[in-house]
Amino acid sequence: MKVSHVLRAPEASRSNALHAGAWWVWALGLAVAASRTTNPLLLGLLVGVAGYVVAARRTDAPWARSYGAFVRLGLFVVFLRIVFSLLLGSPIPGTHPLFTLPEVPLPEWAQGVRIGGRVTAEQLVFALYDGAKLATLLICVGAANSLANPARLLKSLPGALYEAGVAVVVAMTFAPNMVADVVRLRTARRLRGRPTGGVRAVLQIGLPVLEGALERSIAVAASMDARGYGRTARVPASVRRTTNVLTLGGLLGICAGSYGLLAAEGAGYGLPLLGAGLFAAMAGLRLGGRRTVRTRYRPDHWGVRAWLVAGSGVAVAVLMIWANTYAPEALHPGVVPLEAPELPLWPAVSVLVGLVPEFVAPVPATAPAPKEKA
């Protein structure tokens, strides 16, 4: 009984709240894994893992409701990818023609580009696999956006990145707040017996949403000004120059080291150069933080549960990259000739490692209210 009590995820509180960065590392790990395969079964498993964790650990905060919007965006990406393949063709050869669209004649300078023409089953399957990969990447980002508190993530950023982080956080929270406004207005119209679909309803809902976004932007700007946002401390000129040299040199080192690791002939110097670049960039960010005058109230700590959540995402990414070396055919099912995709055992088990947050992440204190039946 005692062991099960220790292993059980506790109820979330201010003292044991999971670090927001852990959710982003976990989700980015799933996204990296999705970028390494076009197998629709594995991609569906990744979406299922992300969706299950979101359903089990999201709160009732406004940003937590954005996951459905990212799923719909992913489906739209798949649809758009197939439409482009139908209209513009594909370099994938095929022997199973489905139908032929009217082809638009183009001038000679547009050789290599065609509009319309023959559509084959192979090119549609290739477009479906490619679109599903992009959709899975978006859904993984949506999972992080639904689980991580953007304000707490901003509070954990280094001082040198604070201003850039504010812009990113404001941009990332714009979509969830807008989705919440749309849901609230549609509910109000439904309760009043007014239609919620059609062009006229969309126009009547869009104006209040834009008005609310403008008022919220003005309120955010006023609060940022009241809290001293943008004020910087005076630092010696030598510190500023050293910060610039370390930051720019570190970024160049990271780029050169990454290129060395990816290129076959640069494997010898890639890793040392990448390490030196990371060290210089971190030193530059630490020195640059002296210009930011701000304090942190009760900073979040990166505890054991944060390590486990972040480590599960990294493990999924590493295992999927490794799977490309021993099962590349299973991770990239062929389309020429057409063959049914199979679910490889060990890559599928590797994806299930992403369910670790279900067992270690604190359970939200307030469970989401059940949805009413339409």
XYZ file of C-alpha atoms in Angstrom:
374
model
C 0.000 0.000 0.000
C 2.823 2.344 0.826
C 4.600 1.697 -2.493
C 1.426 2.325 -4.492
C 0.827 5.530 -2.528
C 4.337 6.787 -3.344
C 4.038 5.914 -7.055
C 0.623 7.514 -7.415
C 0.640 10.981 -8.994
C -0.328 13.580 -6.379
C -2.920 16.283 -6.767
C -1.425 19.436 -8.264
C -0.753 22.358 -5.944
C 1.421 25.443 -5.946
C 4.279 23.596 -4.254
C 4.443 20.539 -6.570
C 3.364 22.118 -9.874
C 5.210 20.671 -12.853
C 7.671 22.993 -14.563
C 6.198 24.369 -17.811
C 9.460 23.688 -19.639
C 9.074 19.957 -18.951
C 5.818 19.867 -20.935
C 7.484 21.624 -23.874
C 10.473 19.248 -23.851
C 8.085 16.274 -23.721
C 5.974 17.588 -26.607
C 8.971 18.549 -28.733
C 10.348 15.037 -28.210
C 7.130 13.605 -29.632
C 7.347 16.093 -32.520
C 10.913 15.010 -33.321
C 9.744 11.389 -33.312
C 6.920 12.298 -35.700
C 9.383 13.968 -38.045
C 11.287 10.671 -38.370
C 8.474 8.543 -39.780
C 5.708 8.590 -42.368
C 4.037 5.415 -41.126
C 0.404 6.459 -40.520
C -0.005 3.867 -37.763
C 2.938 5.251 -35.783
C 1.775 8.822 -36.411
C -1.685 7.897 -35.175
C -0.125 6.307 -32.086
C 1.814 9.530 -31.398
C -1.377 11.564 -31.723
C -3.135 9.146 -29.401
C -0.392 9.394 -26.767
C -0.415 13.193 -26.907
C -4.207 13.353 -26.786
C -4.462 10.933 -23.866
C -1.965 12.885 -21.770
C -3.691 16.162 -22.622
C -7.085 14.747 -21.639
C -5.689 13.446 -18.360
C -3.586 16.437 -17.286
C -5.007 19.623 -18.773
C -6.746 22.145 -16.569
C -9.748 24.366 -17.245
C -7.543 27.375 -18.065
C -8.198 29.195 -21.373
C -4.990 27.971 -23.006
C -5.899 24.342 -22.188
C -8.834 24.472 -24.606
C -6.654 25.047 -27.663
C -5.855 21.371 -28.290
C -9.003 20.795 -30.358
C -8.139 23.791 -32.528
C -4.697 22.333 -33.257
C -6.289 18.973 -34.154
C -8.633 20.685 -36.603
C -5.686 22.648 -37.993
C -3.814 19.381 -38.526
C -6.759 17.881 -40.411
C -6.903 20.996 -42.567
C -3.189 20.605 -43.354
C -3.792 17.020 -44.514
C -6.706 18.159 -46.672
C -4.647 21.021 -48.143
C -1.712 18.711 -48.902
C -3.974 16.336 -50.831
C -5.604 19.206 -52.748
C -2.198 20.558 -53.807
C -1.179 17.079 -54.912
C -4.340 16.810 -57.020
C -3.933 20.215 -58.648
C -0.154 20.462 -59.055
C 0.736 16.813 -59.474
C 3.537 14.920 -57.780
C 6.983 13.596 -58.774
C 5.957 10.191 -57.432
C 5.487 7.781 -60.372
C 2.375 5.653 -60.298
C 0.836 2.724 -62.120
C -2.674 2.947 -60.629
C -4.430 5.879 -62.354
C -7.653 6.980 -60.660
C -8.888 9.801 -62.896
C -7.590 12.617 -65.090
C -8.167 16.308 -64.408
C -8.238 18.900 -67.214
C -4.637 20.058 -67.680
C -3.915 23.777 -68.087
C -1.297 24.526 -70.790
C 1.677 26.506 -69.418
C 4.434 28.454 -71.257
C 7.873 26.984 -71.885
C 9.529 28.897 -69.027
C 7.259 26.992 -66.617
C 8.541 23.586 -67.645
C 8.416 21.095 -64.803
C 5.222 22.600 -63.410
C 1.810 21.292 -64.335
C -1.734 22.078 -63.288
C -4.166 19.185 -63.514
C -3.447 15.990 -65.390
C -3.455 12.345 -64.347
C -4.008 11.463 -60.703
C -2.680 8.172 -59.389
C -3.266 6.288 -56.180
C 0.453 6.402 -55.374
C 0.625 10.203 -55.377
C -2.478 10.480 -53.189
C -1.071 8.012 -50.658
C 2.250 9.881 -50.628
C 0.427 13.181 -50.055
C -1.621 11.602 -47.265
C 1.498 10.298 -45.478
C 3.305 13.630 -45.887
C 0.321 15.636 -44.650
C -0.183 13.301 -41.695
C 3.407 13.912 -40.598
C 2.940 17.696 -40.678
C -0.377 17.375 -38.860
C 1.208 15.286 -36.109
C 3.909 17.936 -35.602
C 1.215 20.589 -35.170
C -0.792 18.435 -32.770
C 2.295 17.823 -30.594
C 2.885 21.590 -30.387
C -0.792 21.995 -29.515
C -0.368 19.484 -26.679
C 2.413 21.593 -25.158
C 0.330 24.720 -25.608
C -2.562 23.070 -23.752
C -0.543 21.700 -20.847
C 2.092 24.377 -20.127
C 1.167 27.587 -18.354
C 2.661 30.302 -20.629
C 3.022 32.808 -17.782
C 5.036 30.361 -15.677
C 7.150 29.421 -18.690
C 7.915 33.092 -19.243
C 8.930 33.467 -15.605
C 11.508 30.687 -15.999
C 13.279 32.176 -19.015
C 16.763 33.699 -18.619
C 16.817 37.452 -18.180
C 18.425 38.051 -21.582
C 15.556 36.243 -23.321
C 12.777 37.800 -21.260
C 11.707 40.426 -23.801
C 11.765 37.950 -26.690
C 9.908 35.468 -24.496
C 7.168 37.990 -23.802
C 6.561 38.393 -27.530
C 6.466 34.625 -28.054
C 4.137 34.048 -25.092
C 1.755 36.788 -26.208
C 1.722 35.274 -29.706
C 1.181 31.739 -28.386
C -1.661 32.746 -26.059
C -3.464 34.767 -28.715
C -4.939 31.695 -30.426
C -6.229 29.980 -27.222
C -7.846 33.200 -25.978
C -9.459 33.771 -29.341
C -10.779 30.198 -29.396
C -12.222 30.714 -25.883
C -13.935 33.928 -27.026
C -15.448 32.175 -30.052
C -16.748 29.293 -27.892
C -18.260 31.713 -25.374
C -20.005 33.770 -28.055
C -21.347 30.704 -29.856
C -22.737 29.374 -26.572
C -24.420 32.717 -25.889
C -25.994 32.746 -29.355
C -27.157 29.150 -28.973
C -28.825 29.930 -25.638
C -30.628 32.856 -27.243
C -31.884 30.654 -30.068
C -29.760 32.284 -32.740
C -27.901 30.342 -35.452
C -24.196 29.637 -34.833
C -23.289 28.640 -38.397
C -23.239 30.364 -41.732
C -21.507 33.431 -43.079
C -23.747 35.918 -41.250
C -23.171 34.243 -37.875
C -19.411 34.150 -38.461
C -19.379 37.863 -39.212
C -21.480 38.667 -36.127
C -19.155 36.579 -33.938
C -15.920 37.861 -35.505
C -16.463 41.529 -34.618
C -16.812 40.982 -30.832
C -13.837 38.605 -30.914
C -11.622 41.230 -32.558
C -12.913 43.883 -30.163
C -12.091 41.660 -27.190
C -8.597 40.949 -28.558
C -7.946 44.695 -28.946
C -9.133 45.459 -25.408
C -7.014 42.630 -24.025
C -3.947 43.910 -25.892
C -4.430 47.384 -24.421
C -4.801 45.909 -20.930
C -1.649 43.816 -21.353
C 0.315 46.852 -22.576
C -0.866 48.915 -19.589
C 0.041 46.200 -17.089
C 3.462 45.705 -18.682
C 4.136 49.433 -18.502
C 3.032 49.536 -14.846
C 5.399 46.668 -13.989
C 8.388 48.360 -15.584
C 8.649 46.242 -18.696
C 11.423 47.443 -21.015
C 13.464 49.173 -18.327
C 17.101 48.134 -18.385
C 20.007 48.580 -16.021
C 23.248 50.313 -16.938
C 26.145 47.969 -17.524
C 29.766 48.811 -18.480
C 30.601 48.975 -22.170
C 33.088 46.130 -21.798
C 30.323 43.856 -20.508
C 28.103 44.745 -23.451
C 30.866 44.035 -25.952
C 31.748 40.754 -24.234
C 28.079 39.751 -24.261
C 27.784 40.435 -27.985
C 30.973 38.524 -28.794
C 29.984 35.516 -26.693
C 26.423 35.392 -28.029
C 27.318 35.774 -31.703
C 30.330 33.485 -31.408
C 28.252 30.897 -29.587
C 25.544 30.944 -32.249
C 28.129 30.555 -35.006
C 29.692 27.677 -33.110
C 26.301 25.981 -32.706
C 25.577 26.347 -36.438
C 29.019 25.070 -37.484
C 28.910 22.215 -34.965
C 25.425 21.161 -36.079
C 26.578 21.175 -39.704
C 29.591 19.078 -38.756
C 27.409 16.499 -37.019
C 25.003 16.274 -39.943
C 27.713 16.120 -42.636
C 29.600 12.880 -43.062
C 33.033 14.524 -43.345
C 32.678 16.769 -40.281
C 31.937 14.220 -37.570
C 35.354 14.770 -35.950
C 35.073 18.471 -35.146
C 31.274 18.764 -34.997
C 30.730 17.726 -31.392
C 33.561 19.818 -29.811
C 32.506 22.856 -31.825
C 28.872 22.396 -30.815
C 29.846 22.088 -27.137
C 32.020 25.219 -27.285
C 29.237 27.126 -29.026
C 26.679 26.115 -26.409
C 29.040 27.121 -23.589
C 29.743 30.542 -25.174
C 26.050 31.164 -25.879
C 25.056 30.305 -22.303
C 27.764 32.598 -20.949
C 26.548 35.393 -23.226
C 22.959 34.931 -22.082
C 24.040 35.004 -18.437
C 25.974 38.228 -18.934
C 23.118 39.715 -20.968
C 20.734 39.049 -18.095
C 22.439 41.821 -16.092
C 20.628 44.422 -18.235
C 17.225 43.147 -17.134
C 15.961 44.582 -13.863
C 13.377 42.174 -12.504
C 12.793 39.745 -9.678
C 11.110 36.351 -9.554
C 8.383 35.651 -7.050
C 8.463 32.018 -5.937
C 10.380 30.599 -8.942
C 9.416 27.161 -10.246
C 11.804 24.322 -9.489
C 12.776 21.572 -11.902
C 12.106 18.517 -9.760
C 12.209 14.773 -10.225
C 8.784 14.645 -11.874
C 9.846 17.316 -14.377
C 12.930 15.254 -15.221
C 10.763 12.164 -15.768
C 8.257 13.992 -17.993
C 10.951 15.703 -20.071
C 13.022 12.509 -20.184
C 10.110 10.499 -21.572
C 9.769 12.881 -24.526
C 13.519 12.831 -25.165
C 13.518 9.027 -24.924
C 10.764 8.762 -27.538
C 12.744 10.998 -29.904
C 16.034 9.132 -29.385
C 14.419 5.700 -29.737
C 12.643 6.734 -32.923
C 15.878 8.135 -34.405
C 17.588 4.882 -33.504
C 14.737 2.902 -35.071
C 15.543 4.557 -38.395
C 18.820 2.643 -38.435
C 17.410 -0.866 -38.005
C 13.853 -0.565 -39.401
C 13.780 2.197 -42.011
C 11.327 0.293 -44.216
C 8.810 -0.034 -41.388
C 9.015 3.649 -40.505
C 8.656 4.724 -44.130
C 6.183 2.370 -45.854
C 6.596 2.303 -49.594
C 4.161 3.906 -51.979
C 5.784 2.613 -55.200
C 4.663 -0.138 -55.330
C 1.737 0.382 -52.986
C 1.855 -1.650 -49.802
C -0.199 -1.661 -46.635
C 1.633 -0.077 -43.676
C 2.499 -2.342 -40.757
C 2.870 -1.426 -37.115
C 6.484 -2.209 -36.112
C 6.654 -3.621 -32.585
C 9.640 -1.889 -30.995
C 9.048 1.590 -32.466
C 5.441 1.336 -31.256
C 6.623 0.381 -27.763
C 9.043 3.319 -27.909
C 6.168 5.712 -28.606
C 4.294 4.389 -25.557
C 7.148 5.709 -23.382
C 5.514 9.086 -23.955
C 2.728 8.009 -21.559
C 5.024 8.443 -18.550
C 3.422 11.848 -17.652
C 0.164 10.001 -17.023
C 1.833 8.282 -14.043
C 4.144 10.992 -12.684
C 2.663 14.402 -13.530
C 0.448 15.895 -10.787
C -3.281 15.567 -11.384
C -5.077 18.914 -11.888
C -6.976 20.004 -8.822
C -10.113 20.876 -10.751
C -11.139 18.259 -13.279
C -12.660 19.547 -16.535
C -16.420 19.637 -16.499
C -18.139 16.981 -18.631
C -19.472 18.212 -21.938
C -23.199 18.488 -22.416
C -24.783 16.324 -25.044
C -25.937 18.217 -28.106
